[in-house]
GROMACS .gro file of C-alpha atoms in nm:
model
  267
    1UNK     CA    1  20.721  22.001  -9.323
    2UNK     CA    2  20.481  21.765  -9.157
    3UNK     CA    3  20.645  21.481  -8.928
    4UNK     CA    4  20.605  21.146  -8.995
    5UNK     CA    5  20.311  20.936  -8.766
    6UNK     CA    6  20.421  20.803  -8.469
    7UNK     CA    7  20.412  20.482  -8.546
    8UNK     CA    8  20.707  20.553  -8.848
    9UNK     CA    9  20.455  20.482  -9.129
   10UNK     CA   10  20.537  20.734  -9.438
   11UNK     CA   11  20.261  20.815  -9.753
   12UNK     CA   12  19.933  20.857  -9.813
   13UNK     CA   13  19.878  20.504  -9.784
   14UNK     CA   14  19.863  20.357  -9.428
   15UNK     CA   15  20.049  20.068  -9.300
   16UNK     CA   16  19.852  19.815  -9.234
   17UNK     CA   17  19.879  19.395  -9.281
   18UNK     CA   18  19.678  19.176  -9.485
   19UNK     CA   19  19.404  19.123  -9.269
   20UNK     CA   20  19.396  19.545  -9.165
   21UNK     CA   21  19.571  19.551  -8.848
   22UNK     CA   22  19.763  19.823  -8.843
   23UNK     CA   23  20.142  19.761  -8.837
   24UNK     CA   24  20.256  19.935  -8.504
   25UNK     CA   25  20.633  20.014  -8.358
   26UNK     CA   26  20.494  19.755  -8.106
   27UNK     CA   27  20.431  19.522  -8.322
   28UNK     CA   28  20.715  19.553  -8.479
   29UNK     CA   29  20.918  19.464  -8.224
   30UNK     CA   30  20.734  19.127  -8.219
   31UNK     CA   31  20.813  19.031  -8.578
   32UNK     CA   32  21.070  18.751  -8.684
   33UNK     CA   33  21.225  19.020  -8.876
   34UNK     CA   34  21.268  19.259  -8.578
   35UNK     CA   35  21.665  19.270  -8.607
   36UNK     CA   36  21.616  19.394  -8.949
   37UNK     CA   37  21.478  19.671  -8.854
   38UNK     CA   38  21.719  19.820  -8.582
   39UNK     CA   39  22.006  19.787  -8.841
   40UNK     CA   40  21.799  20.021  -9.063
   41UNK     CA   41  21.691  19.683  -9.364
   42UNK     CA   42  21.319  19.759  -9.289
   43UNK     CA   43  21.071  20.064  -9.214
   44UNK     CA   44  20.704  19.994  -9.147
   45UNK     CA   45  20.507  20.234  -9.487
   46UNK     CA   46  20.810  20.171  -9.678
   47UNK     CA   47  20.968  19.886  -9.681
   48UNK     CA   48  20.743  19.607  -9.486
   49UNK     CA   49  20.726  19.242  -9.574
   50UNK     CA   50  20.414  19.223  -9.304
   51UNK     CA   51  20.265  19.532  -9.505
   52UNK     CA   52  19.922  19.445  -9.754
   53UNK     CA   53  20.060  19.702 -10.016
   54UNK     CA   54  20.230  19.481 -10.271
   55UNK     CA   55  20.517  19.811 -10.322
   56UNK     CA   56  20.642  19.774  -9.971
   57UNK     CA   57  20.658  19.416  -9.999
   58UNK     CA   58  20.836  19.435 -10.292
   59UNK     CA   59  21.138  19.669 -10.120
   60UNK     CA   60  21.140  19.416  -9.848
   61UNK     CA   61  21.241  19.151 -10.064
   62UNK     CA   62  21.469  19.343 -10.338
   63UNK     CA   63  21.690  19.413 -10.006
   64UNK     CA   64  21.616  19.071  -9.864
   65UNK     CA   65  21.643  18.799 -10.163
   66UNK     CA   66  21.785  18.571  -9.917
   67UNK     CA   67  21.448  18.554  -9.701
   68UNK     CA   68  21.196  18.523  -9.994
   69UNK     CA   69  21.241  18.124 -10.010
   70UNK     CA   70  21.103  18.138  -9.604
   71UNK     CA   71  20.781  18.315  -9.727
   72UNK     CA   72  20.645  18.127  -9.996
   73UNK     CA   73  20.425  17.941  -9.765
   74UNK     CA   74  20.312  18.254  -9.670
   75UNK     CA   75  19.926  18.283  -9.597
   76UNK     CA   76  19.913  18.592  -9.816
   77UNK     CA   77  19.887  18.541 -10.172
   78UNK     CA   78  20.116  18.895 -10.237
   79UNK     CA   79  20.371  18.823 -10.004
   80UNK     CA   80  20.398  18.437 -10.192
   81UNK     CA   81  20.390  18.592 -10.540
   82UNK     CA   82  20.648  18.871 -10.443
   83UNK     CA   83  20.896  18.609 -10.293
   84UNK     CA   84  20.820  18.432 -10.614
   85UNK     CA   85  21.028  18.658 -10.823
   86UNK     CA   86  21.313  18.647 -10.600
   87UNK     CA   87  21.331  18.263 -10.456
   88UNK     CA   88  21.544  18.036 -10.622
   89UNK     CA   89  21.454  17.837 -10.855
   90UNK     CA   90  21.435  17.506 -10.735
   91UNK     CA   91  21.180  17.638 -10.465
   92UNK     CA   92  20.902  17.733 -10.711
   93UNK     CA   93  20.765  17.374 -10.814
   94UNK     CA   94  20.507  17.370 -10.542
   95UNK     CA   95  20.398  17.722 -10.647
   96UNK     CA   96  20.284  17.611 -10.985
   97UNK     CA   97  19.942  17.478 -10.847
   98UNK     CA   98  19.933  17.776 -10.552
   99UNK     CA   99  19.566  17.842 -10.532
  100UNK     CA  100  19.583  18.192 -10.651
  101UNK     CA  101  19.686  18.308 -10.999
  102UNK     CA  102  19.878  18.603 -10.907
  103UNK     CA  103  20.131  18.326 -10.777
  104UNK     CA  104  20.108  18.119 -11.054
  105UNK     CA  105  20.169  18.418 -11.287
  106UNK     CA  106  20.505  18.524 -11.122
  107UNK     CA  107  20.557  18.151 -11.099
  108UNK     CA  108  20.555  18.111 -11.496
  109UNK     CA  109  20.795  18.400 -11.577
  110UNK     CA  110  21.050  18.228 -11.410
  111UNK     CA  111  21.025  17.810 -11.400
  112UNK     CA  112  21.267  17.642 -11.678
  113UNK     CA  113  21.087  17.495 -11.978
  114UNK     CA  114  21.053  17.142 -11.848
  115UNK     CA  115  20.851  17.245 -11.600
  116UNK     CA  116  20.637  17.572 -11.806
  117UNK     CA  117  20.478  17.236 -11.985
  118UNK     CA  118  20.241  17.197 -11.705
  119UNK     CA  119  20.179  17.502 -11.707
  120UNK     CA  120  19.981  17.509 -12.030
  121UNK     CA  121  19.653  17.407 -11.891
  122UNK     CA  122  19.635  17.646 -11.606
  123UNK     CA  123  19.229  17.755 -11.554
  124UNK     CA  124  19.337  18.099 -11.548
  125UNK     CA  125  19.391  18.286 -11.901
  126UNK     CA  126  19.621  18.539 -11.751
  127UNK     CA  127  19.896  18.233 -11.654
  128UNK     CA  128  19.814  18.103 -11.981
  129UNK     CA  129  19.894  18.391 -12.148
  130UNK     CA  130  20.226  18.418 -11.988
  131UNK     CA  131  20.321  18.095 -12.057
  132UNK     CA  132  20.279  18.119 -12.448
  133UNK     CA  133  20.496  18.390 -12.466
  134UNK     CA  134  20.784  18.199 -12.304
  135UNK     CA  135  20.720  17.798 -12.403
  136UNK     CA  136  20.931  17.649 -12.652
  137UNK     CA  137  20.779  17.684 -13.012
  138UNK     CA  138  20.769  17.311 -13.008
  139UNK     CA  139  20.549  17.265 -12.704
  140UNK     CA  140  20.303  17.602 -12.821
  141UNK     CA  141  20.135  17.424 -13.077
  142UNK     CA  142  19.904  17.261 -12.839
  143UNK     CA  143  19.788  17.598 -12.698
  144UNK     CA  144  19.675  17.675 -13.085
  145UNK     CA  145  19.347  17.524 -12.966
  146UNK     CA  146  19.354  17.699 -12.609
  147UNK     CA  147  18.976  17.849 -12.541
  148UNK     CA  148  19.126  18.191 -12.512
  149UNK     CA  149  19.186  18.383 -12.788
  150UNK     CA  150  19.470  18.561 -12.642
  151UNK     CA  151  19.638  18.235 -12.637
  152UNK     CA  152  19.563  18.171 -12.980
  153UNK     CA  153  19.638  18.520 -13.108
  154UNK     CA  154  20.025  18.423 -12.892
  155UNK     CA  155  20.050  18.160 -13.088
  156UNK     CA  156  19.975  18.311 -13.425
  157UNK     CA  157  20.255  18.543 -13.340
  158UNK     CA  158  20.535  18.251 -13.245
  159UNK     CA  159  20.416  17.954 -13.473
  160UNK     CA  160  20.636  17.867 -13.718
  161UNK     CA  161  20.484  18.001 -14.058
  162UNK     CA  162  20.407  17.629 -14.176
  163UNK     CA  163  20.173  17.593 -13.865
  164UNK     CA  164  19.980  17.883 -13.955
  165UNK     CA  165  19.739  17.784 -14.227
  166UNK     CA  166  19.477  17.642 -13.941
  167UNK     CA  167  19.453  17.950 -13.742
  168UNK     CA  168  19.286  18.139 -14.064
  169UNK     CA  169  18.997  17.994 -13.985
  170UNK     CA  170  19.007  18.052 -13.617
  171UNK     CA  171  18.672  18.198 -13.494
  172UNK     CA  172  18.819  18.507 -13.333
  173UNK     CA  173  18.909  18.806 -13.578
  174UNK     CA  174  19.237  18.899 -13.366
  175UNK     CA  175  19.368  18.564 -13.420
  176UNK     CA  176  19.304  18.557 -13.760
  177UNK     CA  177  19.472  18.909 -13.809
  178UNK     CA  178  19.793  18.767 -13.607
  179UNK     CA  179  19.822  18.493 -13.838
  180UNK     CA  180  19.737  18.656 -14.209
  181UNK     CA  181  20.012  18.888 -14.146
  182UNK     CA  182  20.277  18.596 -14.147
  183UNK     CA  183  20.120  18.353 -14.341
  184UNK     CA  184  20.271  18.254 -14.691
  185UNK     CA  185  20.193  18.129 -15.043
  186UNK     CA  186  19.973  17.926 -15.109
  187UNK     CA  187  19.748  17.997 -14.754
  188UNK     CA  188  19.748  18.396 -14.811
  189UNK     CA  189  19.533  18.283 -15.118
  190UNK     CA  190  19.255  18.202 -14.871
  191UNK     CA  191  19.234  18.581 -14.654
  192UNK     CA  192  19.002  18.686 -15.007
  193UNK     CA  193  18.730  18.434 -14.847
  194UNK     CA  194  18.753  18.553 -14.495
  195UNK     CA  195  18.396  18.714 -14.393
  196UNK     CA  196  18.645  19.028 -14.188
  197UNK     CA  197  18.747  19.332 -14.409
  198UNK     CA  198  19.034  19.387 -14.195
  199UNK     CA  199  19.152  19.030 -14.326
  200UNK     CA  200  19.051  19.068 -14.646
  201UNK     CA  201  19.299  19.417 -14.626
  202UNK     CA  202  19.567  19.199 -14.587
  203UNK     CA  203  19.496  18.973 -14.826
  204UNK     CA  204  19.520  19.318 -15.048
  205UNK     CA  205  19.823  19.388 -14.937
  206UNK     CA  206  20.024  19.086 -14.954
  207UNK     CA  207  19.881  18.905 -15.218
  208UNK     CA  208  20.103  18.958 -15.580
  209UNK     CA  209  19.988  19.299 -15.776
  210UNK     CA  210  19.886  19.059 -16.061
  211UNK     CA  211  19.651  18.840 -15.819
  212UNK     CA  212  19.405  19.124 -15.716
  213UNK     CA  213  19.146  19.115 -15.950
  214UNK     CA  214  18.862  18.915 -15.710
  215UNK     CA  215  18.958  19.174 -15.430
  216UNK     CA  216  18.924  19.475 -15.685
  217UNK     CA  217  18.527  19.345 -15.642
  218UNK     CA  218  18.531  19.321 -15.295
  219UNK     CA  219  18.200  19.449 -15.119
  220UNK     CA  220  18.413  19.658 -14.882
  221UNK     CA  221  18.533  20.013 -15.008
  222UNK     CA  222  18.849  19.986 -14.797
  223UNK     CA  223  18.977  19.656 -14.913
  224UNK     CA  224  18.954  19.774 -15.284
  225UNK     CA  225  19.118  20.124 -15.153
  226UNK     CA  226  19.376  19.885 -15.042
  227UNK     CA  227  19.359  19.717 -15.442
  228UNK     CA  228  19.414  20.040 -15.577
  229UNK     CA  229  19.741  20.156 -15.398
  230UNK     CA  230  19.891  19.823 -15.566
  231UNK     CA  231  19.755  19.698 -15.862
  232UNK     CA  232  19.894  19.684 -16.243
  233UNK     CA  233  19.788  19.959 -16.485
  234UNK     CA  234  19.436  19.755 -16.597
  235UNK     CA  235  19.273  19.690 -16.296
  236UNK     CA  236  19.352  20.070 -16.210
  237UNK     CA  237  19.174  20.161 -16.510
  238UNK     CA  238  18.842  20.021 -16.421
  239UNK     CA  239  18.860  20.133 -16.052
  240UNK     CA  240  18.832  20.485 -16.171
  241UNK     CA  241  18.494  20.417 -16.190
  242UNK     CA  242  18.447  20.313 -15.859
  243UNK     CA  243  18.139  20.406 -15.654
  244UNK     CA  244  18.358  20.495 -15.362
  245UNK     CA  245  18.577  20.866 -15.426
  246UNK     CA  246  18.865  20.745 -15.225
  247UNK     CA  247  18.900  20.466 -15.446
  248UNK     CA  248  18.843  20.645 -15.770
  249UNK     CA  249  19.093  20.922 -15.665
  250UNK     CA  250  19.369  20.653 -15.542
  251UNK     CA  251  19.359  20.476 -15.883
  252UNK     CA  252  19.424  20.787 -16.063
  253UNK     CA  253  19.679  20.905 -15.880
  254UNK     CA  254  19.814  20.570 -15.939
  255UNK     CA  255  19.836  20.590 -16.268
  256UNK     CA  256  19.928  20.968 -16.327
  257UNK     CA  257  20.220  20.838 -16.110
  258UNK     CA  258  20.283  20.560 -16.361
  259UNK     CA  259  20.212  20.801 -16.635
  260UNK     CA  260  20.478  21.064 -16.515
  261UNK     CA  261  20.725  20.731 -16.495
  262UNK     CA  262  20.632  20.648 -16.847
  263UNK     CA  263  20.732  20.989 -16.983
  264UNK     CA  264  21.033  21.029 -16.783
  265UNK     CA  265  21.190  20.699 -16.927
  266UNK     CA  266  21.099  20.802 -17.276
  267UNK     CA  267  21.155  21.169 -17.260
   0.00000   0.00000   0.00000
C-alpha cells in the first residue's frame, strides 16, 4: 500500500485552492481553521474548506454547519454556494443577487416563498428553473411567459388545469406536450389542430372514442395507429383499409377482439 503525500493530501485529485496553490501542512497551520485540524475536524484532500474541489468543501461544511454563515462572503463562488446549503436562513437574502448562478441556484432551493418571488426574473435559466419547481402555484403563472421553455414546460406541469388552455399554443413542442397531457374538455378539442404528431397522439388518446373521426384522417400514420387502438366498431371498419399495415392490422384486431366479446355474451 502506497503512503499518503507528505503534505497529507489523499486521491487522485490534488489539493490545491481556488486560485492553484497547493494546500501545504504549512499552510495549514496558517489557516483560521487551524485548530480544526489538530482535533482531527479537517484533512487537507479530504475534507478542506480552502480546497477548489467542491466534494471536500462540501465535508468541511456537513461537519462544520456552524461556520458556513462566516463564508458566504467568501471570494470563491463554491465555497459561497456550499455554505449556502448549510447557513441559516436569514443569512441568504444577500445571496439572491450573488454574481454567480451556482450561488443563486443553491440560494433558491432554500429561501421561503416571500422571498423565491424575486427570484423569478433571475437572467440565468438554470435559477429559473429551480424556482418554478418550488414557487407557489399562485405566483408561477407569471413564469408561463418566461423565454425559456423549460420554464414554461414547469409550469405546464404545476398550473392548475384551468390555466392550461394558453400554453397549447406555446411555440415550443415540449411545452405543448406538458400541457395536452393535463388539459381538459373543452381545450383537448384543440390538440387535433396542433401542426406536432406527438400532440395530435394525445389528442387520440384522450379525446372520447366517439370524437375521433377527424383524427382517423390524420396525415400522420401514428396518430391514426393511435385512432385505431380506441375507436367504436365504424370507424374501425374503414381503417382496415388504411394505407399504413400497422394501422390496418390494429383495427382488425380491434374488432376480432370485439367480435370474440360479441359471441361470448350471446353464446
Amino acid at each position: 500500500m502506497s503512503a499518503a503525500p507528505a503534505d497529507g493530501t489523499t486521491g487522485a485529485i490534488p489539493a490545491i485552492d481556488w486560485q492553484g496553490q497547493p494546500i501545504t501542512r504549512a499552510r495549514c497551520a496558517a489557516c483560521e481553521h487551524a485548530a480544526l485540524r489538530a482535533g482531527g475536524g479537517c484533512e487537507p484532500g479530504h475534507s478542506c474548506m480552502q480546497d477548489a474541489y467542491a466534494r471536500r468543501i462540501d465535508r468541511f461544511f456537513r461537519s462544520h454547519r456552524a461556520l458556513a454563515n462566516d463564508h458566504l462572503d467568501h471570494a470563491y463562488f463554491e465555497v459561497r454556494a456550499i455554505a449556502a446549503r448549510h447557513a441559516d436562513l436569514f443569512h441568504l437574502p444577500p445571496l439572491m443577487s450573488d454574481p454567480d448562478e451556482t450561488v443563486r441556484l443553491q440560494v433558491a432551493l432554500r429561501v421561503p416563498q416571500r422571498l423565491l418571488r424575486a427570484m423569478r426574473d433571475d437572467p440565468h435559466r438554470e435559477v429559473r428553473i429551480r424556482v418554478a419547481h418550488r414557487i407557489a402555484l399562485d405566483d408561477l403563472a407569471a413564469m408561463a411567459d418566461d423565454p425559456d421553455y423549460q420554464v414554461r414546460a414547469i409550469a405546464a406541469q404545476r398550473l392548475p388545469v384551468a390555466a392550461l388552455p394558453r400554453l397549447l399554443d406555446d411555440g415550443d413542442l415540449q411545452v405543448r406536450l406538458q400541457a395536452a397531457r393535463r388539459v381538459e374538455m373543452p381545450a383537448l378539442w384543440r390538440l387535433q389542430d396542433d401542426p406536432a404528431p406527438e400532440v395530435r397522439r394525445i389528442a387520440a388518446q384522450r379525446l372520447p372514442a366517439a370524437g375521433l373521426c377527424r383524427l382517423a384522417h390524420d396525415p400522420d400514420w401514428t396518430v391514426r395507429w393511435e385512432v385505431a387502438g380506441r375507436a367504436d366498431a365504424p370507424l374501425l371498419t374503414g381503417l382496415l383499409h388504411d394505407v399504413e399495415p400497422e394501422v390496418r392490422e390494429q383495427a382488425a384486431r380491434r374488432l376480432r377482439l370485439a367480435a370474440a366479446g360479441l359471441e361470448a355474451q350471446h353464446g
